[in-house]
Amino acid sequence: MDDCEDSSDGPSTHSPDSSGEQSDSEEGIRIEDDDLDAQGEDAQQQQSLPEPAEDTGDEIPDAKSKKPKKVRKLKLSATHDFNAKLQKRGILYLSRVPPRMGPAKVKTLLTDFGTITRVYLVEEDKTRRKKRRKAGGSGGKRYTEGWVEFESKKVARSAGDTLNMTRVTNHKGSIHYDDMWNVKYLRGFKWSHLTEKVAYERRVREQKLRVEMMEVRRENASYIAQVEAGKKMDHIQERMKKRKQKDGGSGGGAVNVDDGMAKKKRKIRQKKPFEGDRSSTKSAILGSLV
């Protein structure tokens, strides 16, 4: 026990050289640890970076590229229901549309009878509108006739029966106070018939316009051909005049040419007429008549 106490209380046996070596080794260990930490951070950064895309020749799709729209297919039952609703609809014909009345106003005035699905009004001709403007009238749009489709045939029939030959409105201050409804319910008429009629009229109009354009082009082509022919004739006459002046100045025989154009006379060989006795010829003619 005493020996142990003495050894513990005694001065340390480590020399200053050994302590210096130990500190150097600790610093070296610390430097190596720092290098390892730096290498580890570099490795983590390399792992976190995204790998470069391989150049395969295909373009990378943009994030803002639009996705293809989904096409919704209609069910057969839905189409049957829609066709049944179309069969139940009725159409009212307006033979005259009052001035300053458009599709929106017609719809608002007729919605009191029932729900309206579609309205179509025919605009007046542009030439008529121009004439009205020149005469000092209003230059607004006007409509000549129209069709109104109701959701129910009964509603359309009742509206036609009640509105025909009645005032548009009973308010004396309204501009349509003196206007009358001229309507008729079209039995068996469908909206598809109207679209076919409009398409047919459009085709007829386009065909007429095409024919007119062809006639104008033909007239223009004939006019251009006549102008070119006139230019050629003028050029020929100028050449002939120059040649005539050249021949006259040189002292040669002058050419008798009217306006520079030489006229050639055609010679026709004729046989001599038969000359006989007049009495014999007369007797031969009389004998043939008898």
CSV table of C-alpha atoms in Angstrom, one decimal:
chain,number,residue,atom,x,y,z
A,1,MET,CA,0.0,0.0,0.0
A,2,ASP,CA,2.8,2.5,0.9
A,3,ASP,CA,4.6,1.6,-2.3
A,4,CYS,CA,1.6,2.4,-4.3
A,5,GLU,CA,1.0,5.7,-2.5
A,6,ASP,CA,4.7,6.7,-3.0
A,7,SER,CA,4.6,5.9,-6.7
A,8,SER,CA,1.4,7.9,-7.1
A,9,ASP,CA,2.6,10.9,-5.2
A,10,GLY,CA,6.0,11.0,-6.9
A,11,PRO,CA,6.9,13.1,-9.8
A,12,SER,CA,5.9,11.9,-13.2
A,13,THR,CA,8.4,10.0,-15.2
A,14,HIS,CA,7.3,11.4,-18.7
A,15,SER,CA,9.9,13.5,-20.4
A,16,PRO,CA,9.2,16.8,-22.3
A,17,ASP,CA,10.2,15.0,-25.5
A,18,SER,CA,7.6,12.4,-25.2
A,19,SER,CA,4.8,15.1,-24.6
A,20,GLY,CA,5.9,16.9,-27.8
A,21,GLU,CA,5.7,13.7,-29.8
A,22,GLN,CA,2.2,13.0,-28.5
A,23,SER,CA,0.9,16.5,-29.4
A,24,ASP,CA,2.3,16.2,-32.9
A,25,SER,CA,0.6,12.9,-33.4
A,26,GLU,CA,-2.7,14.3,-32.2
A,27,GLU,CA,-2.4,17.2,-34.7
A,28,GLY,CA,-1.7,14.8,-37.5
A,29,ILE,CA,-4.7,12.8,-36.5
A,30,ARG,CA,-6.8,15.9,-36.5
A,31,ILE,CA,-5.6,16.9,-40.0
A,32,GLU,CA,-6.3,13.5,-41.3
A,33,ASP,CA,-9.8,13.6,-39.9
A,34,ASP,CA,-10.4,17.0,-41.5
A,35,ASP,CA,-9.3,15.6,-44.9
A,36,LEU,CA,-11.6,12.7,-44.5
A,37,ASP,CA,-14.5,15.0,-43.6
A,38,ALA,CA,-13.8,17.1,-46.7
A,39,GLN,CA,-13.7,14.1,-48.9
A,40,GLY,CA,-17.0,12.8,-47.5
A,41,GLU,CA,-18.7,16.1,-48.1
A,42,ASP,CA,-17.5,16.1,-51.7
A,43,ALA,CA,-18.8,12.6,-52.2
A,44,GLN,CA,-22.2,13.6,-50.8
A,45,GLN,CA,-22.4,16.6,-53.1
A,46,GLN,CA,-21.5,14.5,-56.1
A,47,GLN,CA,-24.2,12.0,-55.2
A,48,SER,CA,-26.7,14.8,-54.7
A,49,LEU,CA,-26.0,16.4,-58.1
A,50,PRO,CA,-28.3,15.0,-60.9
A,51,GLU,CA,-26.6,12.8,-63.5
A,52,PRO,CA,-26.1,14.5,-66.9
A,53,ALA,CA,-28.7,13.3,-69.4
A,54,GLU,CA,-27.5,11.1,-72.2
A,55,ASP,CA,-27.6,12.6,-75.7
A,56,THR,CA,-29.9,10.1,-77.3
A,57,GLY,CA,-31.1,12.6,-80.0
A,58,ASP,CA,-34.7,12.8,-78.5
A,59,GLU,CA,-35.9,16.2,-77.2
A,60,ILE,CA,-36.9,16.4,-73.6
A,61,PRO,CA,-40.6,17.3,-73.3
A,62,ASP,CA,-41.2,20.7,-71.7
A,63,ALA,CA,-43.1,21.0,-68.5
A,64,LYS,CA,-45.5,23.5,-70.1
A,65,SER,CA,-46.4,21.2,-73.0
A,66,LYS,CA,-50.1,20.7,-73.2
A,67,LYS,CA,-51.6,17.4,-72.4
A,68,PRO,CA,-53.8,15.7,-75.0
A,69,LYS,CA,-57.5,16.4,-74.3
A,70,LYS,CA,-59.6,13.5,-73.4
A,71,VAL,CA,-62.4,12.8,-75.8
A,72,ARG,CA,-65.7,12.1,-74.1
A,73,LYS,CA,-67.7,9.5,-75.8
A,74,LEU,CA,-71.5,9.9,-75.8
A,75,LYS,CA,-73.6,7.1,-74.7
A,76,LEU,CA,-76.3,5.7,-77.0
A,77,SER,CA,-79.0,6.4,-74.4
A,78,ALA,CA,-78.0,10.0,-74.2
A,79,THR,CA,-78.3,10.4,-78.0
A,80,HIS,CA,-81.7,8.8,-78.0
A,81,ASP,CA,-82.9,11.2,-75.2
A,82,PHE,CA,-81.6,14.2,-77.2
A,83,ASN,CA,-83.3,13.1,-80.4
A,84,ALA,CA,-86.5,12.6,-78.4
A,85,LYS,CA,-86.2,16.1,-77.1
A,86,LEU,CA,-85.7,17.5,-80.6
A,87,GLN,CA,-88.8,15.7,-81.8
A,88,LYS,CA,-90.9,17.5,-79.1
A,89,ARG,CA,-89.8,21.0,-80.1
A,90,GLY,CA,-91.9,23.4,-82.2
A,91,ILE,CA,-91.0,26.3,-84.5
A,92,LEU,CA,-92.8,29.6,-84.9
A,93,TYR,CA,-92.3,31.6,-88.1
A,94,LEU,CA,-92.1,35.4,-88.1
A,95,SER,CA,-92.9,36.8,-91.5
A,96,ARG,CA,-92.0,40.4,-90.5
A,97,VAL,CA,-89.5,41.6,-87.9
A,98,PRO,CA,-90.2,45.2,-86.7
A,99,PRO,CA,-87.4,47.7,-86.9
A,100,ARG,CA,-85.0,48.1,-84.0
A,101,MET,CA,-85.7,44.5,-82.9
A,102,GLY,CA,-83.0,41.9,-82.8
A,103,PRO,CA,-82.8,38.3,-81.7
A,104,ALA,CA,-82.2,39.1,-78.0
A,105,LYS,CA,-85.3,41.3,-77.9
A,106,VAL,CA,-87.5,38.7,-79.7
A,107,LYS,CA,-86.4,36.1,-77.2
A,108,THR,CA,-87.2,38.3,-74.2
A,109,LEU,CA,-90.6,39.1,-75.6
A,110,LEU,CA,-91.6,35.5,-76.3
A,111,THR,CA,-90.1,33.9,-73.2
A,112,ASP,CA,-93.4,34.7,-71.4
A,113,PHE,CA,-95.0,31.7,-73.3
A,114,GLY,CA,-92.3,29.2,-72.6
A,115,THR,CA,-88.6,28.3,-72.9
A,116,ILE,CA,-87.0,29.2,-76.2
A,117,THR,CA,-84.1,27.1,-77.4
A,118,ARG,CA,-83.0,28.8,-80.6
A,119,VAL,CA,-83.7,32.0,-82.6
A,120,TYR,CA,-82.6,32.8,-86.1
A,121,LEU,CA,-83.3,36.1,-87.9
A,122,VAL,CA,-82.4,36.9,-91.6
A,123,GLU,CA,-80.6,40.2,-92.1
A,124,GLU,CA,-81.7,42.5,-94.9
A,125,ASP,CA,-79.8,43.1,-98.0
A,126,LYS,CA,-76.8,45.4,-97.8
A,127,THR,CA,-77.8,47.3,-100.9
A,128,ARG,CA,-81.2,48.1,-99.3
A,129,ARG,CA,-79.4,49.3,-96.2
A,130,LYS,CA,-77.1,51.6,-98.3
A,131,LYS,CA,-80.1,53.1,-100.1
A,132,ARG,CA,-81.8,53.8,-96.8
A,133,ARG,CA,-78.7,55.5,-95.5
A,134,LYS,CA,-78.4,57.7,-98.6
A,135,ALA,CA,-82.1,58.6,-98.3
A,136,GLY,CA,-81.4,59.9,-94.7
A,137,GLY,CA,-82.8,56.9,-92.8
A,138,SER,CA,-81.2,55.0,-89.9
A,139,GLY,CA,-78.2,52.9,-90.7
A,140,GLY,CA,-78.8,50.2,-88.1
A,141,LYS,CA,-79.3,46.5,-88.8
A,142,ARG,CA,-82.8,45.3,-89.8
A,143,TYR,CA,-84.2,41.8,-90.2
A,144,THR,CA,-86.7,40.6,-92.8
A,145,GLU,CA,-87.9,37.3,-91.3
A,146,GLY,CA,-87.1,34.9,-88.5
A,147,TRP,CA,-87.7,31.5,-86.9
A,148,VAL,CA,-88.1,30.8,-83.1
A,149,GLU,CA,-87.8,27.3,-81.7
A,150,PHE,CA,-89.7,26.5,-78.5
A,151,GLU,CA,-89.0,23.5,-76.3
A,152,SER,CA,-92.6,22.2,-76.7
A,153,LYS,CA,-94.9,22.1,-79.7
A,154,LYS,CA,-97.9,23.0,-77.6
A,155,VAL,CA,-96.3,26.2,-76.4
A,156,ALA,CA,-95.3,27.1,-80.0
A,157,ARG,CA,-98.9,26.5,-81.2
A,158,SER,CA,-100.5,28.5,-78.4
A,159,ALA,CA,-98.0,31.4,-79.0
A,160,GLY,CA,-98.8,31.5,-82.7
A,161,ASP,CA,-102.5,31.5,-82.1
A,162,THR,CA,-102.5,34.2,-79.5
A,163,LEU,CA,-99.8,36.6,-80.9
A,164,ASN,CA,-100.9,36.6,-84.6
A,165,MET,CA,-102.2,40.1,-85.6
A,166,THR,CA,-101.8,41.6,-82.2
A,167,ARG,CA,-99.7,44.5,-80.9
A,168,VAL,CA,-96.1,43.8,-79.9
A,169,THR,CA,-96.6,45.8,-76.7
A,170,ASN,CA,-99.4,47.7,-75.0
A,171,HIS,CA,-97.1,50.5,-73.6
A,172,LYS,CA,-97.8,53.7,-75.5
A,173,GLY,CA,-94.3,55.0,-74.8
A,174,SER,CA,-92.6,52.1,-76.5
A,175,ILE,CA,-91.3,52.3,-80.1
A,176,HIS,CA,-93.0,49.0,-80.9
A,177,TYR,CA,-96.5,50.2,-79.9
A,178,ASP,CA,-97.7,50.5,-83.5
A,179,ASP,CA,-96.1,47.3,-84.7
A,180,MET,CA,-98.0,44.0,-85.1
A,181,TRP,CA,-97.0,40.4,-84.7
A,182,ASN,CA,-97.2,38.4,-88.0
A,183,VAL,CA,-96.4,34.8,-86.8
A,184,LYS,CA,-97.5,31.3,-87.7
A,185,TYR,CA,-96.9,27.9,-86.2
A,186,LEU,CA,-95.1,25.6,-88.7
A,187,ARG,CA,-96.5,22.1,-88.3
A,188,GLY,CA,-94.0,19.3,-89.1
A,189,PHE,CA,-91.2,21.8,-89.6
A,190,LYS,CA,-87.8,21.0,-87.9
A,191,TRP,CA,-84.7,23.1,-87.3
A,192,SER,CA,-82.7,20.8,-89.6
A,193,HIS,CA,-85.0,21.9,-92.5
A,194,LEU,CA,-84.0,25.5,-91.8
A,195,THR,CA,-80.3,24.7,-91.8
A,196,GLU,CA,-80.6,22.8,-95.1
A,197,LYS,CA,-82.4,25.8,-96.6
A,198,VAL,CA,-79.8,28.2,-95.4
A,199,ALA,CA,-77.0,26.0,-96.7
A,200,TYR,CA,-78.7,25.6,-100.1
A,201,GLU,CA,-79.1,29.4,-100.4
A,202,ARG,CA,-75.5,29.9,-99.5
A,203,ARG,CA,-74.4,27.4,-102.2
A,204,VAL,CA,-76.6,29.1,-104.8
A,205,ARG,CA,-75.1,32.5,-103.9
A,206,GLU,CA,-71.6,31.1,-104.1
A,207,GLN,CA,-72.3,29.5,-107.5
A,208,LYS,CA,-73.7,32.8,-108.9
A,209,LEU,CA,-70.7,34.7,-107.6
A,210,ARG,CA,-68.4,32.1,-109.2
A,211,VAL,CA,-70.2,32.4,-112.6
A,212,GLU,CA,-69.9,36.2,-112.4
A,213,MET,CA,-66.2,36.0,-111.7
A,214,MET,CA,-65.7,33.6,-114.6
A,215,GLU,CA,-67.5,36.1,-117.0
A,216,VAL,CA,-65.4,39.0,-115.7
A,217,ARG,CA,-62.2,37.0,-116.2
A,218,ARG,CA,-63.3,36.1,-119.7
A,219,GLU,CA,-64.0,39.7,-120.6
A,220,ASN,CA,-60.7,40.8,-119.1
A,221,ALA,CA,-58.8,38.2,-121.1
A,222,SER,CA,-60.6,39.2,-124.3
A,223,TYR,CA,-59.8,42.9,-123.7
A,224,ILE,CA,-56.1,42.1,-123.0
A,225,ALA,CA,-56.0,40.1,-126.2
A,226,GLN,CA,-57.5,42.9,-128.2
A,227,VAL,CA,-55.0,45.4,-126.7
A,228,GLU,CA,-52.1,43.2,-127.6
A,229,ALA,CA,-53.4,42.8,-131.2
A,230,GLY,CA,-53.8,46.6,-131.5
A,231,LYS,CA,-50.2,47.0,-130.3
A,232,LYS,CA,-49.0,44.6,-132.9
A,233,MET,CA,-50.9,46.4,-135.7
A,234,ASP,CA,-49.6,49.7,-134.6
A,235,HIS,CA,-46.0,48.3,-134.7
A,236,ILE,CA,-46.6,46.9,-138.2
A,237,GLN,CA,-47.9,50.2,-139.4
A,238,GLU,CA,-45.0,52.1,-138.0
A,239,ARG,CA,-42.6,49.7,-139.7
A,240,MET,CA,-44.4,50.1,-143.0
A,241,LYS,CA,-44.3,53.9,-142.7
A,242,LYS,CA,-40.6,53.9,-142.0
A,243,ARG,CA,-40.0,51.6,-145.0
A,244,LYS,CA,-42.1,53.9,-147.3
A,245,GLN,CA,-40.2,57.0,-146.1
A,246,LYS,CA,-36.9,55.1,-146.7
A,247,ASP,CA,-37.9,54.1,-150.2
A,248,GLY,CA,-39.1,57.6,-151.1
A,249,GLY,CA,-35.9,59.3,-149.8
A,250,SER,CA,-33.6,56.9,-151.7
A,251,GLY,CA,-35.3,57.8,-155.1
A,252,GLY,CA,-36.6,54.3,-155.8
A,253,GLY,CA,-40.1,53.5,-157.1
A,254,ALA,CA,-42.7,54.5,-154.5
A,255,VAL,CA,-45.1,51.8,-153.4
A,256,ASN,CA,-48.8,52.7,-153.5
A,257,VAL,CA,-49.9,51.6,-150.1
A,258,ASP,CA,-52.9,52.8,-148.3
A,259,ASP,CA,-51.9,53.6,-144.7
A,260,GLY,CA,-48.8,51.4,-145.0
A,261,MET,CA,-50.7,48.2,-145.8
A,262,ALA,CA,-50.2,46.7,-149.2
A,263,LYS,CA,-53.3,45.3,-150.8
A,264,LYS,CA,-53.1,42.5,-153.3
A,265,LYS,CA,-55.7,42.0,-156.0
A,266,ARG,CA,-56.8,38.5,-156.7
A,267,LYS,CA,-57.2,37.6,-160.4
A,268,ILE,CA,-59.9,35.1,-161.4
A,269,ARG,CA,-59.9,33.5,-164.9
A,270,GLN,CA,-63.4,33.7,-166.4
A,271,LYS,CA,-64.8,32.0,-169.6
A,272,LYS,CA,-66.3,34.2,-172.3
A,273,PRO,CA,-70.1,34.2,-172.4
A,274,PHE,CA,-72.0,32.4,-175.2
A,275,GLU,CA,-73.1,34.8,-177.8
A,276,GLY,CA,-75.8,33.4,-180.2
A,277,ASP,CA,-78.8,34.6,-182.1
A,278,ARG,CA,-81.3,36.3,-179.9
A,279,SER,CA,-84.3,34.8,-181.8
A,280,SER,CA,-83.0,31.3,-181.4
A,281,THR,CA,-82.4,31.7,-177.7
A,282,LYS,CA,-85.9,33.1,-177.2
A,283,SER,CA,-87.5,30.3,-179.2
A,284,ALA,CA,-85.6,27.7,-177.1
A,285,ILE,CA,-86.7,29.3,-173.9
A,286,LEU,CA,-90.4,29.4,-175.0
A,287,GLY,CA,-90.2,25.9,-176.2
A,288,SER,CA,-88.9,24.7,-172.8
A,289,LEU,CA,-91.7,26.6,-171.0
A,290,VAL,CA,-94.4,25.1,-173.2
